[in-house]
mmCIF file of C-alpha atoms in Angstrom:
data_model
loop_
_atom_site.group_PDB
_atom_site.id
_atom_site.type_symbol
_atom_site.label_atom_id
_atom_site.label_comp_id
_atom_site.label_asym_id
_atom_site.label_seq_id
_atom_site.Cartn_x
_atom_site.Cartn_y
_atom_site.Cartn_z
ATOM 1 C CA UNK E 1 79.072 138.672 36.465
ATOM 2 C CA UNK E 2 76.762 140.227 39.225
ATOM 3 C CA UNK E 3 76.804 138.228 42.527
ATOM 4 C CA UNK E 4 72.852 137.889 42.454
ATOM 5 C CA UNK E 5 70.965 139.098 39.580
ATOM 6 C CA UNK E 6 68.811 141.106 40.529
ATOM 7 C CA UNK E 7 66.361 140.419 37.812
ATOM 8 C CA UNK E 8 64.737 137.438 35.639
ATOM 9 C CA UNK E 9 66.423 139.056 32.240
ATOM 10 C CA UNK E 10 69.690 139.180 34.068
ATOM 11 C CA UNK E 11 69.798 135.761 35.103
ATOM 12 C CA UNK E 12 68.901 134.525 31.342
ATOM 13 C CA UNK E 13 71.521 136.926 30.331
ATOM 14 C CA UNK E 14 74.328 135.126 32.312
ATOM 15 C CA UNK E 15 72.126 131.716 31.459
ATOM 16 C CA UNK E 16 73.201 132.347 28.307
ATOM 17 C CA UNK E 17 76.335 133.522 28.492
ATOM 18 C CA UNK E 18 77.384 130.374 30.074
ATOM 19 C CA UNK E 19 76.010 128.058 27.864
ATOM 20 C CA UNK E 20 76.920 129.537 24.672
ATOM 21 C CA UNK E 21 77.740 127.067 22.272
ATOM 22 C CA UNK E 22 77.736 124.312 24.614
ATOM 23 C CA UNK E 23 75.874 120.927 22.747
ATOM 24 C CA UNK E 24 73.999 118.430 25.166
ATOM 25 C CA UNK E 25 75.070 114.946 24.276
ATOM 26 C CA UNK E 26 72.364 112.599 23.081
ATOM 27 C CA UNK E 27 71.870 110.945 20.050
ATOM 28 C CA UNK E 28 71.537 114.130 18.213
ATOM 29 C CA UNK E 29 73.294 116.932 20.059
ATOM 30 C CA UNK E 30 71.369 120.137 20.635
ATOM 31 C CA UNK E 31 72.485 123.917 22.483
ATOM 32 C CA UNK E 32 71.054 124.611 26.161
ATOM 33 C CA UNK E 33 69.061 127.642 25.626
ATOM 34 C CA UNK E 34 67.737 130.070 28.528
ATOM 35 C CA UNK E 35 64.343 129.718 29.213
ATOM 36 C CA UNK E 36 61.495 131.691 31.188
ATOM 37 C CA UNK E 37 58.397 129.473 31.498
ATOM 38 C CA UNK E 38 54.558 130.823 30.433
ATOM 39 C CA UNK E 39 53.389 129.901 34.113
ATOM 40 C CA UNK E 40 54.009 127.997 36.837
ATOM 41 C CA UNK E 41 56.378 125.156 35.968
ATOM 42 C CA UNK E 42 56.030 123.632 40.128
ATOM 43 C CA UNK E 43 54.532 120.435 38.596
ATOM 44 C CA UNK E 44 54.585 118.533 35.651
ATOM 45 C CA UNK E 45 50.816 118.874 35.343
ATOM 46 C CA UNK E 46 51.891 122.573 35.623
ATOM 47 C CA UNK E 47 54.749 123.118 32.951
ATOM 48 C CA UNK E 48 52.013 121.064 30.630
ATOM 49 C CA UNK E 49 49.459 123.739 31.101
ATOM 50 C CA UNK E 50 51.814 126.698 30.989
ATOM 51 C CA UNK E 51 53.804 125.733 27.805
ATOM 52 C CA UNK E 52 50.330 124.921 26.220
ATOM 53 C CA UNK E 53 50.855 120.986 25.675
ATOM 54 C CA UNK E 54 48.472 118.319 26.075
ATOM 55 C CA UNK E 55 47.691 117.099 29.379
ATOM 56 C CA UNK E 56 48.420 113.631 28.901
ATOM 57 C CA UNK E 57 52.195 114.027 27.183
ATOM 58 C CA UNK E 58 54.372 111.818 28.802
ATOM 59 C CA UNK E 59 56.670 113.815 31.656
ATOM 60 C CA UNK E 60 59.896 112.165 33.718
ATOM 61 C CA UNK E 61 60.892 114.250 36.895
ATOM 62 C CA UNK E 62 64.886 113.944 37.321
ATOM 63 C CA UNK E 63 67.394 116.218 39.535
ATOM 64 C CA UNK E 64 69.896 118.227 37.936
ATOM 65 C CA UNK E 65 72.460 116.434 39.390
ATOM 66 C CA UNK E 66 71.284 113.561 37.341
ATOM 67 C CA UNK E 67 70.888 115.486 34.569
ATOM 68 C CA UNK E 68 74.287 116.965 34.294
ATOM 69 C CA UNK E 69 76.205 114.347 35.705
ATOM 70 C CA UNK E 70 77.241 112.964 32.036
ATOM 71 C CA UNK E 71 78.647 115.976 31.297
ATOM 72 C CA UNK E 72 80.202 117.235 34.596
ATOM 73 C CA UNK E 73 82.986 114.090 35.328
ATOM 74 C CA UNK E 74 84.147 113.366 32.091
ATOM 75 C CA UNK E 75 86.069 109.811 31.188
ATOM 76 C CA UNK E 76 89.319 109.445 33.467
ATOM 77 C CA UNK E 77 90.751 109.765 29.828
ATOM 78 C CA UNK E 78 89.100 112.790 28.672
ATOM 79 C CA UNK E 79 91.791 115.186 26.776
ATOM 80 C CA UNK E 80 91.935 118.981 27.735
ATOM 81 C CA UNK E 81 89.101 119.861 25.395
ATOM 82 C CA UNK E 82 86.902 117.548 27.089
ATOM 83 C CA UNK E 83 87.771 118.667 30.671
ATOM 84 C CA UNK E 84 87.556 122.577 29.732
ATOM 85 C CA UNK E 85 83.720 121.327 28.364
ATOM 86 C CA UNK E 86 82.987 119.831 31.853
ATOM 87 C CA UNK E 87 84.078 122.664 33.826
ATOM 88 C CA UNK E 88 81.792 125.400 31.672
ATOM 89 C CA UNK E 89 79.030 122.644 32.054
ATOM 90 C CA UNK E 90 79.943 122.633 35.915
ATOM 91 C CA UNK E 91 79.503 126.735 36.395
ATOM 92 C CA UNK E 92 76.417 126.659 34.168
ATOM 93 C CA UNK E 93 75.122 124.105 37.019
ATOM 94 C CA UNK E 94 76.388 126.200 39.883
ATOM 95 C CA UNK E 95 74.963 129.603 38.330
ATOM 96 C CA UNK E 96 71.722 127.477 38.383
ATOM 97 C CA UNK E 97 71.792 126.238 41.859
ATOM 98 C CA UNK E 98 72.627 129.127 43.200
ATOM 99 C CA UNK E 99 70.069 131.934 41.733
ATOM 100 C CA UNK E 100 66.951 129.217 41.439
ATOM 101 C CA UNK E 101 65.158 127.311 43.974
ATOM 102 C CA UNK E 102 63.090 124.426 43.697
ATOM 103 C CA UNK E 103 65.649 123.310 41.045
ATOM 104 C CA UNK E 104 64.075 120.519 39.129
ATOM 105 C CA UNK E 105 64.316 118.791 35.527
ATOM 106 C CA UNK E 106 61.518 117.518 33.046
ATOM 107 C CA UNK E 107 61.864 115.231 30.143
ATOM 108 C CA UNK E 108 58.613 115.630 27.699
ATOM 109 C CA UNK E 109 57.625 113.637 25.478
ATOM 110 C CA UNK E 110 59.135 110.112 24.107
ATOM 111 C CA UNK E 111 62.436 109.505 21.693
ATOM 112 C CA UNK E 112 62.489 113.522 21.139
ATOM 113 C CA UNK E 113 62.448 114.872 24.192
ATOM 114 C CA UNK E 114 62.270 118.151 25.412
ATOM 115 C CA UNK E 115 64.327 119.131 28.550
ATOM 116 C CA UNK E 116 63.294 121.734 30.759
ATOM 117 C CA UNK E 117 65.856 122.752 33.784
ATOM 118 C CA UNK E 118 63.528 125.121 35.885
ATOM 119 C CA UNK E 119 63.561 126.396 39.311
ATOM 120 C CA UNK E 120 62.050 129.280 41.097
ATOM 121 C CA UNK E 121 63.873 132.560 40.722
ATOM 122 C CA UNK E 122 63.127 135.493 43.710
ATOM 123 C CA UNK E 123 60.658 136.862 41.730
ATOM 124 C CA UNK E 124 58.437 134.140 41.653
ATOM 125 C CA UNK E 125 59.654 133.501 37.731
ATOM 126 C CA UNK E 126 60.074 129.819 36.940
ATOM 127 C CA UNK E 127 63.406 129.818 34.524
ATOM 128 C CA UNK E 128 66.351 127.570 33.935
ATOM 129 C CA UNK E 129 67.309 126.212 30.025
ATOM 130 C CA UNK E 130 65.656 124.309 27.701
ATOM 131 C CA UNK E 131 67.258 121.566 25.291
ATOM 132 C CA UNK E 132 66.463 118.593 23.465
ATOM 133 C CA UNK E 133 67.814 115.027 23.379
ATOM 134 C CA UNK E 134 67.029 111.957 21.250
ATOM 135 C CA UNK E 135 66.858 108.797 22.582
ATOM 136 C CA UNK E 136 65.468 105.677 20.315
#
């Protein structure tokens, strides 16, 4: 893998190389795909507009750290499989923080919620992954 990717396709490219078949954990387990937002994804006002949904869906800001620290320090107990799963979901994070500023997380809607990792690549281009998670 490139240092820097020099463009938005290349960073989905390795966005998606990293999380392939990866599951987020939630009631019903769904993959992490790469994702290039519409617009401007600064705000959650923003991401709303861009991704076409209605202005008054329900959005939670979190970090990433939050969001992948369930999945990045595993049980003290965790077997092998479990601790190979944390490390890919640790390099995914990395390749994020390092190729993306303005790193941020939003959580739309209620019980099904859509997760949108975004940050700012060079280019201007808001992308990250996109997932879903069930919570009742």
């Amino acid at each position: 893998m490139q240092a820097q990717p020099a463009s938005p396709e290349e960073l989905l490219a390795s966005l998606a190389e990293a999380a392939q078949n990866l599951l987020f954990p939630s009631e019903s387990d769904h993959p992490l795909q790469p994702f290039r937002s519409r617009g401007d994804a600064s705000s959650p006002d923003a991401l709303l507009a861009a991704e076409g949904l209605a202005a008054e869906t329900p959005v939670e800001v979190t970090t990433a750290g939050d969001f992948f620290a369930p999945v990045i320090e595993p049980a003290e107990d965790a077997g092998e499989a479990a601790l190979a799963e944390a490390g890919r979901y640790r390099r995914l994070a990395d390749l994020l923080e390092r190729h993306l500023t303005d790193l941020r997380v939003y959580r739309v809607g209620r019980v099904a919620i859509d997760v949108y990792v975004l940050g700012r690549h060079p280019s201007g281009a808001w992308l990250g992954l996109k997932t879903k998670v069930v919570e009742t």
